[in-house]
């Protein structure tokens, strides 16, 4: 096949003079519009990007494909286009960056223009014309004339303004000899949200298919589909044959061993041809979700962990202890495993402080540095995938950093730098490799999978073991519902429960006793509502008394059909548990230890319609500035602030409970500061509309008479002085505790709460328990590991017992005699 003959495939490339012009919006909308018009459409992306093909797949109903000369070689680009477009009426290729922008120092290698030339594809230029008029024609003419091998078929004007200005632009393009193939008006609804590595993947959006369908409907009104089809049909024949995976690899036997491939929201990046090569090599590809599945697929003989955003879902990944254990066991037993970028992070010991699988001897963390490069990598050693000295092409795109332990064997050398991890059964690195360009890697992996014994998930063969002893170091059955009261027990000094260690004032005890005189009557929350409103300067219709903060979180979870609820972690886990219990999929946002566990608002997904944050946060004790919390508000969002420990902050600085802010609800608990956890007294303060909605979900009489009377008592003017004294005492106790821990060399997080989060090291939690000290294990909080514990502030004489336990040379060393509670 040569010249104008060969396979004929109508096709267009959607490119632009620069990034940010609207290529993805127009290309994806065009695919959806053509499909809705009855065409079979194949979507492709120039370059290595994974995210755009995810949107293309939704728009076309077919796998999104990549065309990248650097990754697969020039000779494979056109065959891969024909392979991906098999059975399609038309192929639409979305360009990358500016039309002529390619690998630096290579005269535009792997640019959109390079791909268009290799595939002889007509180009449609998308141009953002906001703020321009005749200059658009000049730029378009220059783009069309720059490379004679690139055919520019026309222009789509994006973000067009007035009809008069648009007419001026069209005249300038007519002078340049370029037809206008569409005029898309300014409309911010036609854009997709982004984050630190680009667009949010389609798999992470809520109802993405509906979003793409709406985009197609809108673009169909603004694009000249007939003219675009005519330009596509004018493309010449391609003098080559389609790529076929069966010609690149061979099956090693009749069995079809299972390759477990990570998927779901956290692992969305892999090339479609990877699975096709494995299938052609005789493997059965089975997808599992590391966020929800508790074990690897049955019969797993190989594991493939591709790319994605595990840093966004670190808390959820860490919370799935059962799967982490199963994965760790499988990899350590020699199940062939390939991990690229996100997969490396998942196999690491930790990610931003959250425990991962612990297979690789490295801790990983987000950094401010973006690594973005086309790479030529040389295999540093013989391994599962490579032979020493082999060269492959790939790309890297990440903001995390892995610091390997000394003595590890690297996978690659790139620009003179050793990187990744390699062994006979495991290959992990940041490098993304398109296996269609290097099919020998797929063959070696498949051969190893065929030779491996199947992994068997360890399950109990007898009666299930009883749950571990409260506070033990073994995994707990339900980490999100593990609280400090589970840590205490006979013979233990309690540093685990965050209840004020000073008893109750007599006036509160009298109020509690008086409430018993009215328990024959149904409770009336009105006095509590009025007392809270007066205390915070709010109206009565802005307050809802609740049976503690826990009921308030359940009411919030039931309030609406949340599309993207976010819980900021590490924090009190009850809001997360309540949302999951009501059927919501929670997006955790992890505060990083290297930032002092302070929230970066940019980490909160823009489309989140519910954000829950603690202030001060349990268990970190971090007090977020009110300005940061206010900044989380959006017109479509409810921000829920858990201020359960705010009364322990002198002056209650940074509180929002007294501010009338649309879209903000503040939840308070009265049980900790006043030593009455058994009474279950709390409340929500918010706008009247939110309060009415919450009240509609609240069971009748859920707030007891005793809770009502307790609320009235602690909100009184007489209680204010006592409350301030308690807050000041807690500050003294906390400073004494934190100072003593720091003197002993332990890391302590700066706290504004009646507790501190301290990094005592692995094994210290059970060791302290063996020495008669109960502290709150922190590994049940998403984002924290077993080296962290939460320690409640207690009077100095009691805290010295903790210090003695830490200083004792051996677990059975004698301790000073117990000190009675004050």
PDB file of N, CA, C and O in Angstrom, residues 2-15 30-31 34 39-44 67 77-86 88-94 114-124 149 151-154 181 225 227-240:
ATOM      1  N   UNK A   2       0.570   2.216  -0.827  1.00  0.00           N
ATOM      2  CA  UNK A   2       1.375   3.435  -0.865  1.00  0.00           C
ATOM      3  C   UNK A   2       0.560   4.538  -1.504  1.00  0.00           C
ATOM      4  O   UNK A   2      -0.514   4.315  -2.058  1.00  0.00           O
ATOM      5  N   UNK A   3       1.099   5.745  -1.476  1.00  0.00           N
ATOM      6  CA  UNK A   3       0.475   6.888  -2.115  1.00  0.00           C
ATOM      7  C   UNK A   3      -0.909   7.154  -1.604  1.00  0.00           C
ATOM      8  O   UNK A   3      -1.171   7.094  -0.414  1.00  0.00           O
ATOM      9  N   UNK A   4      -1.826   7.461  -2.521  1.00  0.00           N
ATOM     10  CA  UNK A   4      -3.184   7.813  -2.150  1.00  0.00           C
ATOM     11  C   UNK A   4      -4.043   6.583  -1.924  1.00  0.00           C
ATOM     12  O   UNK A   4      -5.214   6.702  -1.595  1.00  0.00           O
ATOM     13  N   UNK A   5      -3.496   5.380  -2.129  1.00  0.00           N
ATOM     14  CA  UNK A   5      -4.290   4.166  -1.975  1.00  0.00           C
ATOM     15  C   UNK A   5      -4.210   3.677  -0.544  1.00  0.00           C
ATOM     16  O   UNK A   5      -3.582   4.267   0.309  1.00  0.00           O
ATOM     17  N   UNK A   6      -4.787   2.511  -0.309  1.00  0.00           N
ATOM     18  CA  UNK A   6      -4.720   1.917   1.017  1.00  0.00           C
ATOM     19  C   UNK A   6      -6.010   2.126   1.772  1.00  0.00           C
ATOM     20  O   UNK A   6      -7.055   2.485   1.205  1.00  0.00           O
ATOM     21  N   UNK A   7      -5.935   1.865   3.085  1.00  0.00           N
ATOM     22  CA  UNK A   7      -7.113   1.980   3.932  1.00  0.00           C
ATOM     23  C   UNK A   7      -7.574   3.423   3.974  1.00  0.00           C
ATOM     24  O   UNK A   7      -6.794   4.334   4.247  1.00  0.00           O
ATOM     25  N   UNK A   8      -8.844   3.620   3.713  1.00  0.00           N
ATOM     26  CA  UNK A   8      -9.397   4.970   3.766  1.00  0.00           C
ATOM     27  C   UNK A   8     -10.166   5.123   5.078  1.00  0.00           C
ATOM     28  O   UNK A   8     -11.025   4.317   5.410  1.00  0.00           O
ATOM     29  N   UNK A   9      -9.854   6.165   5.800  1.00  0.00           N
ATOM     30  CA  UNK A   9     -10.486   6.433   7.080  1.00  0.00           C
ATOM     31  C   UNK A   9     -10.749   7.929   7.186  1.00  0.00           C
ATOM     32  O   UNK A   9      -9.806   8.728   7.286  1.00  0.00           O
ATOM     33  N   UNK A  10     -12.005   8.360   7.129  1.00  0.00           N
ATOM     34  CA  UNK A  10     -12.289   9.779   7.365  1.00  0.00           C
ATOM     35  C   UNK A  10     -11.752  10.184   8.740  1.00  0.00           C
ATOM     36  O   UNK A  10     -11.979   9.472   9.738  1.00  0.00           O
ATOM     37  N   UNK A  11     -11.056  11.313   8.799  1.00  0.00           N
ATOM     38  CA  UNK A  11     -10.402  11.679  10.051  1.00  0.00           C
ATOM     39  C   UNK A  11     -10.095  13.171  10.101  1.00  0.00           C
ATOM     40  O   UNK A  11      -9.907  13.819   9.067  1.00  0.00           O
ATOM     41  N   UNK A  12     -10.040  13.672  11.326  1.00  0.00           N
ATOM     42  CA  UNK A  12      -9.693  15.070  11.584  1.00  0.00           C
ATOM     43  C   UNK A  12      -8.823  15.127  12.825  1.00  0.00           C
ATOM     44  O   UNK A  12      -8.968  14.316  13.740  1.00  0.00           O
ATOM     45  N   UNK A  13      -7.957  16.123  12.847  1.00  0.00           N
ATOM     46  CA  UNK A  13      -7.242  16.430  14.083  1.00  0.00           C
ATOM     47  C   UNK A  13      -7.731  17.779  14.588  1.00  0.00           C
ATOM     48  O   UNK A  13      -7.796  18.758  13.830  1.00  0.00           O
ATOM     49  N   UNK A  14      -8.090  17.849  15.876  1.00  0.00           N
ATOM     50  CA  UNK A  14      -8.469  19.104  16.526  1.00  0.00           C
ATOM     51  C   UNK A  14      -7.233  19.606  17.266  1.00  0.00           C
ATOM     52  O   UNK A  14      -6.802  19.004  18.253  1.00  0.00           O
ATOM     53  N   UNK A  15      -6.642  20.690  16.768  1.00  0.00           N
ATOM     54  CA  UNK A  15      -5.417  21.236  17.339  1.00  0.00           C
ATOM     55  C   UNK A  15      -5.639  22.707  17.671  1.00  0.00           C
ATOM     56  O   UNK A  15      -6.744  23.240  17.521  1.00  0.00           O
ATOM     57  N   UNK A  30     -17.253  17.420  19.801  1.00  0.00           N
ATOM     58  CA  UNK A  30     -17.430  16.992  18.410  1.00  0.00           C
ATOM     59  C   UNK A  30     -17.653  15.485  18.345  1.00  0.00           C
ATOM     60  O   UNK A  30     -18.545  15.004  17.611  1.00  0.00           O
ATOM     61  N   UNK A  31     -16.881  14.714  19.107  1.00  0.00           N
ATOM     62  CA  UNK A  31     -17.070  13.260  19.120  1.00  0.00           C
ATOM     63  C   UNK A  31     -18.486  12.908  19.570  1.00  0.00           C
ATOM     64  O   UNK A  31     -19.162  12.068  18.955  1.00  0.00           O
ATOM     65  N   UNK A  34     -21.100  13.926  16.866  1.00  0.00           N
ATOM     66  CA  UNK A  34     -21.116  13.012  15.713  1.00  0.00           C
ATOM     67  C   UNK A  34     -21.748  11.674  16.082  1.00  0.00           C
ATOM     68  O   UNK A  34     -22.507  11.095  15.292  1.00  0.00           O
ATOM     69  N   UNK A  39     -23.126   8.454  13.840  1.00  0.00           N
ATOM     70  CA  UNK A  39     -21.836   8.003  13.328  1.00  0.00           C
ATOM     71  C   UNK A  39     -21.112   7.157  14.376  1.00  0.00           C
ATOM     72  O   UNK A  39     -21.235   7.395  15.576  1.00  0.00           O
ATOM     73  N   UNK A  40     -20.334   6.195  13.911  1.00  0.00           N
ATOM     74  CA  UNK A  40     -19.427   5.436  14.769  1.00  0.00           C
ATOM     75  C   UNK A  40     -18.104   6.199  14.815  1.00  0.00           C
ATOM     76  O   UNK A  40     -17.422   6.344  13.796  1.00  0.00           O
ATOM     77  N   UNK A  41     -17.763   6.699  15.976  1.00  0.00           N
ATOM     78  CA  UNK A  41     -16.632   7.620  16.109  1.00  0.00           C
ATOM     79  C   UNK A  41     -15.528   6.969  16.926  1.00  0.00           C
ATOM     80  O   UNK A  41     -15.784   6.319  17.941  1.00  0.00           O
ATOM     81  N   UNK A  42     -14.303   7.158  16.486  1.00  0.00           N
ATOM     82  CA  UNK A  42     -13.138   6.675  17.226  1.00  0.00           C
ATOM     83  C   UNK A  42     -12.358   7.884  17.736  1.00  0.00           C
ATOM     84  O   UNK A  42     -12.038   8.794  16.970  1.00  0.00           O
ATOM     85  N   UNK A  43     -12.055   7.906  19.034  1.00  0.00           N
ATOM     86  CA  UNK A  43     -11.356   9.038  19.627  1.00  0.00           C
ATOM     87  C   UNK A  43      -9.897   8.723  19.894  1.00  0.00           C
ATOM     88  O   UNK A  43      -9.553   7.633  20.360  1.00  0.00           O
ATOM     89  N   UNK A  44      -9.029   9.692  19.610  1.00  0.00           N
ATOM     90  CA  UNK A  44      -7.587   9.505  19.772  1.00  0.00           C
ATOM     91  C   UNK A  44      -6.983  10.776  20.355  1.00  0.00           C
ATOM     92  O   UNK A  44      -7.537  11.864  20.218  1.00  0.00           O
ATOM     93  N   UNK A  67      -1.743   8.411  20.341  1.00  0.00           N
ATOM     94  CA  UNK A  67      -0.840   8.352  19.186  1.00  0.00           C
ATOM     95  C   UNK A  67       0.380   9.195  19.532  1.00  0.00           C
ATOM     96  O   UNK A  67       0.294  10.426  19.552  1.00  0.00           O
ATOM     97  N   UNK A  77       2.551   4.732  14.415  1.00  0.00           N
ATOM     98  CA  UNK A  77       1.490   5.703  14.698  1.00  0.00           C
ATOM     99  C   UNK A  77       0.285   5.475  13.793  1.00  0.00           C
ATOM    100  O   UNK A  77      -0.855   5.359  14.275  1.00  0.00           O
ATOM    101  N   UNK A  78       0.486   5.431  12.493  1.00  0.00           N
ATOM    102  CA  UNK A  78      -0.651   5.218  11.588  1.00  0.00           C
ATOM    103  C   UNK A  78      -1.287   3.844  11.800  1.00  0.00           C
ATOM    104  O   UNK A  78      -2.521   3.725  11.830  1.00  0.00           O
ATOM    105  N   UNK A  79      -0.510   2.756  11.925  1.00  0.00           N
ATOM    106  CA  UNK A  79      -1.153   1.464  12.211  1.00  0.00           C
ATOM    107  C   UNK A  79      -1.981   1.461  13.494  1.00  0.00           C
ATOM    108  O   UNK A  79      -3.055   0.849  13.544  1.00  0.00           O
ATOM    109  N   UNK A  80      -1.507   2.150  14.532  1.00  0.00           N
ATOM    110  CA  UNK A  80      -2.290   2.217  15.767  1.00  0.00           C
ATOM    111  C   UNK A  80      -3.565   3.029  15.569  1.00  0.00           C
ATOM    112  O   UNK A  80      -4.601   2.728  16.174  1.00  0.00           O
ATOM    113  N   UNK A  81      -3.501   4.056  14.736  1.00  0.00           N
ATOM    114  CA  UNK A  81      -4.718   4.815  14.417  1.00  0.00           C
ATOM    115  C   UNK A  81      -5.747   3.898  13.750  1.00  0.00           C
ATOM    116  O   UNK A  81      -6.926   3.882  14.137  1.00  0.00           O
ATOM    117  N   UNK A  82      -5.313   3.125  12.774  1.00  0.00           N
ATOM    118  CA  UNK A  82      -6.245   2.231  12.073  1.00  0.00           C
ATOM    119  C   UNK A  82      -6.755   1.130  12.994  1.00  0.00           C
ATOM    120  O   UNK A  82      -7.923   0.740  12.914  1.00  0.00           O
ATOM    121  N   UNK A  83      -5.904   0.629  13.872  1.00  0.00           N
ATOM    122  CA  UNK A  83      -6.347  -0.396  14.826  1.00  0.00           C
ATOM    123  C   UNK A  83      -7.435   0.160  15.741  1.00  0.00           C
ATOM    124  O   UNK A  83      -8.492  -0.461  15.923  1.00  0.00           O
ATOM    125  N   UNK A  84      -7.208   1.324  16.288  1.00  0.00           N
ATOM    126  CA  UNK A  84      -8.187   1.904  17.191  1.00  0.00           C
ATOM    127  C   UNK A  84      -9.476   2.286  16.512  1.00  0.00           C
ATOM    128  O   UNK A  84     -10.544   2.290  17.140  1.00  0.00           O
ATOM    129  N   UNK A  85      -9.394   2.629  15.229  1.00  0.00           N
ATOM    130  CA  UNK A  85     -10.571   3.092  14.493  1.00  0.00           C
ATOM    131  C   UNK A  85     -11.263   1.975  13.718  1.00  0.00           C
ATOM    132  O   UNK A  85     -12.161   2.270  12.906  1.00  0.00           O
ATOM    133  N   UNK A  86     -10.884   0.745  13.943  1.00  0.00           N
ATOM    134  CA  UNK A  86     -11.494  -0.366  13.209  1.00  0.00           C
ATOM    135  C   UNK A  86     -13.013  -0.339  13.386  1.00  0.00           C
ATOM    136  O   UNK A  86     -13.515  -0.283  14.505  1.00  0.00           O
ATOM    137  N   UNK A  88     -15.004   2.094  12.602  1.00  0.00           N
ATOM    138  CA  UNK A  88     -15.537   3.444  12.814  1.00  0.00           C
ATOM    139  C   UNK A  88     -15.787   4.153  11.481  1.00  0.00           C
ATOM    140  O   UNK A  88     -15.142   3.861  10.469  1.00  0.00           O
ATOM    141  N   UNK A  89     -16.734   5.092  11.480  1.00  0.00           N
ATOM    142  CA  UNK A  89     -17.004   5.917  10.307  1.00  0.00           C
ATOM    143  C   UNK A  89     -16.030   7.087  10.210  1.00  0.00           C
ATOM    144  O   UNK A  89     -15.773   7.597   9.121  1.00  0.00           O
ATOM    145  N   UNK A  90     -15.536   7.526  11.358  1.00  0.00           N
ATOM    146  CA  UNK A  90     -14.681   8.703  11.398  1.00  0.00           C
ATOM    147  C   UNK A  90     -13.815   8.641  12.653  1.00  0.00           C
ATOM    148  O   UNK A  90     -14.254   8.138  13.696  1.00  0.00           O
ATOM    149  N   UNK A  91     -12.593   9.133  12.544  1.00  0.00           N
ATOM    150  CA  UNK A  91     -11.692   9.244  13.693  1.00  0.00           C
ATOM    151  C   UNK A  91     -11.448  10.719  13.976  1.00  0.00           C
ATOM    152  O   UNK A  91     -11.235  11.510  13.053  1.00  0.00           O
ATOM    153  N   UNK A  92     -11.484  11.076  15.245  1.00  0.00           N
ATOM    154  CA  UNK A  92     -11.169  12.434  15.674  1.00  0.00           C
ATOM    155  C   UNK A  92      -9.953  12.344  16.594  1.00  0.00           C
ATOM    156  O   UNK A  92      -9.976  11.627  17.595  1.00  0.00           O
ATOM    157  N   UNK A  93      -8.901  13.065  16.239  1.00  0.00           N
ATOM    158  CA  UNK A  93      -7.662  13.070  17.008  1.00  0.00           C
ATOM    159  C   UNK A  93      -7.540  14.419  17.705  1.00  0.00           C
ATOM    160  O   UNK A  93      -7.570  15.466  17.055  1.00  0.00           O
ATOM    161  N   UNK A  94      -7.421  14.405  19.023  1.00  0.00           N
ATOM    162  CA  UNK A  94      -7.169  15.648  19.748  1.00  0.00           C
ATOM    163  C   UNK A  94      -5.669  15.882  19.843  1.00  0.00           C
ATOM    164  O   UNK A  94      -4.905  14.994  20.214  1.00  0.00           O
ATOM    165  N   UNK A 114       3.445  16.764  13.906  1.00  0.00           N
ATOM    166  CA  UNK A 114       4.159  15.530  13.557  1.00  0.00           C
ATOM    167  C   UNK A 114       3.177  14.368  13.401  1.00  0.00           C
ATOM    168  O   UNK A 114       3.235  13.608  12.416  1.00  0.00           O
ATOM    169  N   UNK A 115       2.243  14.229  14.337  1.00  0.00           N
ATOM    170  CA  UNK A 115       1.251  13.152  14.253  1.00  0.00           C
ATOM    171  C   UNK A 115       0.346  13.360  13.040  1.00  0.00           C
ATOM    172  O   UNK A 115       0.009  12.395  12.339  1.00  0.00           O
ATOM    173  N   UNK A 116      -0.053  14.614  12.786  1.00  0.00           N
ATOM    174  CA  UNK A 116      -0.893  14.886  11.618  1.00  0.00           C
ATOM    175  C   UNK A 116      -0.177  14.515  10.328  1.00  0.00           C
ATOM    176  O   UNK A 116      -0.789  13.988   9.384  1.00  0.00           O
ATOM    177  N   UNK A 117       1.130  14.767  10.276  1.00  0.00           N
ATOM    178  CA  UNK A 117       1.904  14.434   9.079  1.00  0.00           C
ATOM    179  C   UNK A 117       2.030  12.917   8.922  1.00  0.00           C
ATOM    180  O   UNK A 117       1.849  12.383   7.820  1.00  0.00           O
ATOM    181  N   UNK A 118       2.323  12.218  10.010  1.00  0.00           N
ATOM    182  CA  UNK A 118       2.470  10.758   9.941  1.00  0.00           C
ATOM    183  C   UNK A 118       1.174  10.072   9.541  1.00  0.00           C
ATOM    184  O   UNK A 118       1.193   9.004   8.915  1.00  0.00           O
ATOM    185  N   UNK A 119       0.045  10.659   9.926  1.00  0.00           N
ATOM    186  CA  UNK A 119      -1.258  10.044   9.637  1.00  0.00           C
ATOM    187  C   UNK A 119      -1.994  10.754   8.503  1.00  0.00           C
ATOM    188  O   UNK A 119      -3.136  10.381   8.199  1.00  0.00           O
ATOM    189  N   UNK A 120      -1.355  11.763   7.905  1.00  0.00           N
ATOM    190  CA  UNK A 120      -1.940  12.511   6.772  1.00  0.00           C
ATOM    191  C   UNK A 120      -3.363  12.975   7.103  1.00  0.00           C
ATOM    192  O   UNK A 120      -4.301  12.799   6.328  1.00  0.00           O
ATOM    193  N   UNK A 121      -3.481  13.590   8.288  1.00  0.00           N
ATOM    194  CA  UNK A 121      -4.789  13.970   8.809  1.00  0.00           C
ATOM    195  C   UNK A 121      -5.013  15.476   8.686  1.00  0.00           C
ATOM    196  O   UNK A 121      -4.160  16.261   9.122  1.00  0.00           O
ATOM    197  N   UNK A 122      -6.142  15.913   8.102  1.00  0.00           N
ATOM    198  CA  UNK A 122      -6.474  17.340   8.060  1.00  0.00           C
ATOM    199  C   UNK A 122      -6.632  17.904   9.476  1.00  0.00           C
ATOM    200  O   UNK A 122      -7.131  17.214  10.375  1.00  0.00           O
ATOM    201  N   UNK A 123      -6.224  19.154   9.676  1.00  0.00           N
ATOM    202  CA  UNK A 123      -6.222  19.789  10.991  1.00  0.00           C
ATOM    203  C   UNK A 123      -7.288  20.865  11.067  1.00  0.00           C
ATOM    204  O   UNK A 123      -7.428  21.687  10.152  1.00  0.00           O
ATOM    205  N   UNK A 124      -8.044  20.845  12.153  1.00  0.00           N
ATOM    206  CA  UNK A 124      -8.980  21.916  12.477  1.00  0.00           C
ATOM    207  C   UNK A 124      -8.384  22.689  13.651  1.00  0.00           C
ATOM    208  O   UNK A 124      -8.130  22.112  14.701  1.00  0.00           O
ATOM    209  N   UNK A 149       3.741  20.419   5.168  1.00  0.00           N
ATOM    210  CA  UNK A 149       3.227  19.058   5.281  1.00  0.00           C
ATOM    211  C   UNK A 149       1.959  18.946   6.099  1.00  0.00           C
ATOM    212  O   UNK A 149       1.348  17.878   6.160  1.00  0.00           O
ATOM    213  N   UNK A 151      -1.904  20.077   6.661  1.00  0.00           N
ATOM    214  CA  UNK A 151      -3.054  20.674   5.984  1.00  0.00           C
ATOM    215  C   UNK A 151      -4.048  21.187   7.020  1.00  0.00           C
ATOM    216  O   UNK A 151      -4.668  20.402   7.743  1.00  0.00           O
ATOM    217  N   UNK A 152      -4.210  22.511   7.108  1.00  0.00           N
ATOM    218  CA  UNK A 152      -5.206  23.115   7.984  1.00  0.00           C
ATOM    219  C   UNK A 152      -6.500  23.256   7.197  1.00  0.00           C
ATOM    220  O   UNK A 152      -6.574  24.017   6.225  1.00  0.00           O
ATOM    221  N   UNK A 153      -7.521  22.510   7.617  1.00  0.00           N
ATOM    222  CA  UNK A 153      -8.778  22.471   6.872  1.00  0.00           C
ATOM    223  C   UNK A 153      -9.714  23.607   7.237  1.00  0.00           C
ATOM    224  O   UNK A 153     -10.646  23.909   6.480  1.00  0.00           O
ATOM    225  N   UNK A 154      -9.518  24.240   8.388  1.00  0.00           N
ATOM    226  CA  UNK A 154     -10.413  25.307   8.811  1.00  0.00           C
ATOM    227  C   UNK A 154     -10.205  25.642  10.263  1.00  0.00           C
ATOM    228  O   UNK A 154      -9.307  25.098  10.932  1.00  0.00           O
ATOM    229  N   UNK A 181     -15.388  26.727  10.673  1.00  0.00           N
ATOM    230  CA  UNK A 181     -16.135  25.478  10.784  1.00  0.00           C
ATOM    231  C   UNK A 181     -16.988  25.415  12.054  1.00  0.00           C
ATOM    232  O   UNK A 181     -17.633  24.407  12.319  1.00  0.00           O
ATOM    233  N   UNK A 225     -21.260  20.558  11.431  1.00  0.00           N
ATOM    234  CA  UNK A 225     -20.926  19.141  11.349  1.00  0.00           C
ATOM    235  C   UNK A 225     -20.786  18.671   9.906  1.00  0.00           C
ATOM    236  O   UNK A 225     -19.913  17.832   9.599  1.00  0.00           O
ATOM    237  N   UNK A 227     -19.718  20.388   7.284  1.00  0.00           N
ATOM    238  CA  UNK A 227     -18.435  20.849   6.759  1.00  0.00           C
ATOM    239  C   UNK A 227     -17.279  20.074   7.388  1.00  0.00           C
ATOM    240  O   UNK A 227     -16.293  19.750   6.709  1.00  0.00           O
ATOM    241  N   UNK A 228     -17.382  19.762   8.670  1.00  0.00           N
ATOM    242  CA  UNK A 228     -16.333  18.993   9.328  1.00  0.00           C
ATOM    243  C   UNK A 228     -16.264  17.571   8.773  1.00  0.00           C
ATOM    244  O   UNK A 228     -15.160  17.025   8.567  1.00  0.00           O
ATOM    245  N   UNK A 229     -17.422  16.960   8.512  1.00  0.00           N
ATOM    246  CA  UNK A 229     -17.435  15.630   7.907  1.00  0.00           C
ATOM    247  C   UNK A 229     -16.829  15.645   6.516  1.00  0.00           C
ATOM    248  O   UNK A 229     -16.075  14.731   6.135  1.00  0.00           O
ATOM    249  N   UNK A 230     -17.137  16.681   5.742  1.00  0.00           N
ATOM    250  CA  UNK A 230     -16.571  16.785   4.393  1.00  0.00           C
ATOM    251  C   UNK A 230     -15.049  16.888   4.448  1.00  0.00           C
ATOM    252  O   UNK A 230     -14.340  16.266   3.645  1.00  0.00           O
ATOM    253  N   UNK A 231     -14.526  17.677   5.391  1.00  0.00           N
ATOM    254  CA  UNK A 231     -13.073  17.792   5.530  1.00  0.00           C
ATOM    255  C   UNK A 231     -12.456  16.466   5.942  1.00  0.00           C
ATOM    256  O   UNK A 231     -11.379  16.089   5.455  1.00  0.00           O
ATOM    257  N   UNK A 232     -13.148  15.736   6.816  1.00  0.00           N
ATOM    258  CA  UNK A 232     -12.625  14.438   7.253  1.00  0.00           C
ATOM    259  C   UNK A 232     -12.608  13.434   6.111  1.00  0.00           C
ATOM    260  O   UNK A 232     -11.657  12.638   5.973  1.00  0.00           O
ATOM    261  N   UNK A 233     -13.637  13.457   5.299  1.00  0.00           N
ATOM    262  CA  UNK A 233     -13.736  12.494   4.196  1.00  0.00           C
ATOM    263  C   UNK A 233     -12.751  12.798   3.080  1.00  0.00           C
ATOM    264  O   UNK A 233     -12.484  11.938   2.226  1.00  0.00           O
ATOM    265  N   UNK A 234     -12.221  13.999   3.080  1.00  0.00           N
ATOM    266  CA  UNK A 234     -11.224  14.365   2.064  1.00  0.00           C
ATOM    267  C   UNK A 234      -9.831  13.858   2.414  1.00  0.00           C
ATOM    268  O   UNK A 234      -8.905  13.997   1.606  1.00  0.00           O
ATOM    269  N   UNK A 235      -9.653  13.280   3.595  1.00  0.00           N
ATOM    270  CA  UNK A 235      -8.341  12.778   3.991  1.00  0.00           C
ATOM    271  C   UNK A 235      -7.920  11.649   3.061  1.00  0.00           C
ATOM    272  O   UNK A 235      -8.722  10.784   2.708  1.00  0.00           O
ATOM    273  N   UNK A 236      -6.650  11.610   2.652  1.00  0.00           N
ATOM    274  CA  UNK A 236      -6.191  10.572   1.722  1.00  0.00           C
ATOM    275  C   UNK A 236      -6.103   9.208   2.386  1.00  0.00           C
ATOM    276  O   UNK A 236      -6.150   9.078   3.622  1.00  0.00           O
ATOM    277  N   UNK A 237      -5.969   8.170   1.585  1.00  0.00           N
ATOM    278  CA  UNK A 237      -5.809   6.825   2.115  1.00  0.00           C
ATOM    279  C   UNK A 237      -4.486   6.668   2.842  1.00  0.00           C
ATOM    280  O   UNK A 237      -3.526   7.403   2.594  1.00  0.00           O
ATOM    281  N   UNK A 238      -4.455   5.719   3.754  1.00  0.00           N
ATOM    282  CA  UNK A 238      -3.239   5.457   4.521  1.00  0.00           C
ATOM    283  C   UNK A 238      -2.579   4.189   3.986  1.00  0.00           C
ATOM    284  O   UNK A 238      -3.196   3.115   3.966  1.00  0.00           O
ATOM    285  N   UNK A 239      -1.340   4.309   3.553  1.00  0.00           N
ATOM    286  CA  UNK A 239      -0.641   3.184   2.930  1.00  0.00           C
ATOM    287  C   UNK A 239      -0.045   2.231   3.954  1.00  0.00           C
ATOM    288  O   UNK A 239       1.173   1.992   3.948  1.00  0.00           O
ATOM    289  N   UNK A 240      -0.847   1.706   4.859  1.00  0.00           N
ATOM    290  CA  UNK A 240      -0.347   0.791   5.889  1.00  0.00           C
ATOM    291  C   UNK A 240      -1.481  -0.092   6.365  1.00  0.00           C
ATOM    292  O   UNK A 240      -2.653   0.122   6.011  1.00  0.00           O
TER     293      UNK A 240
END
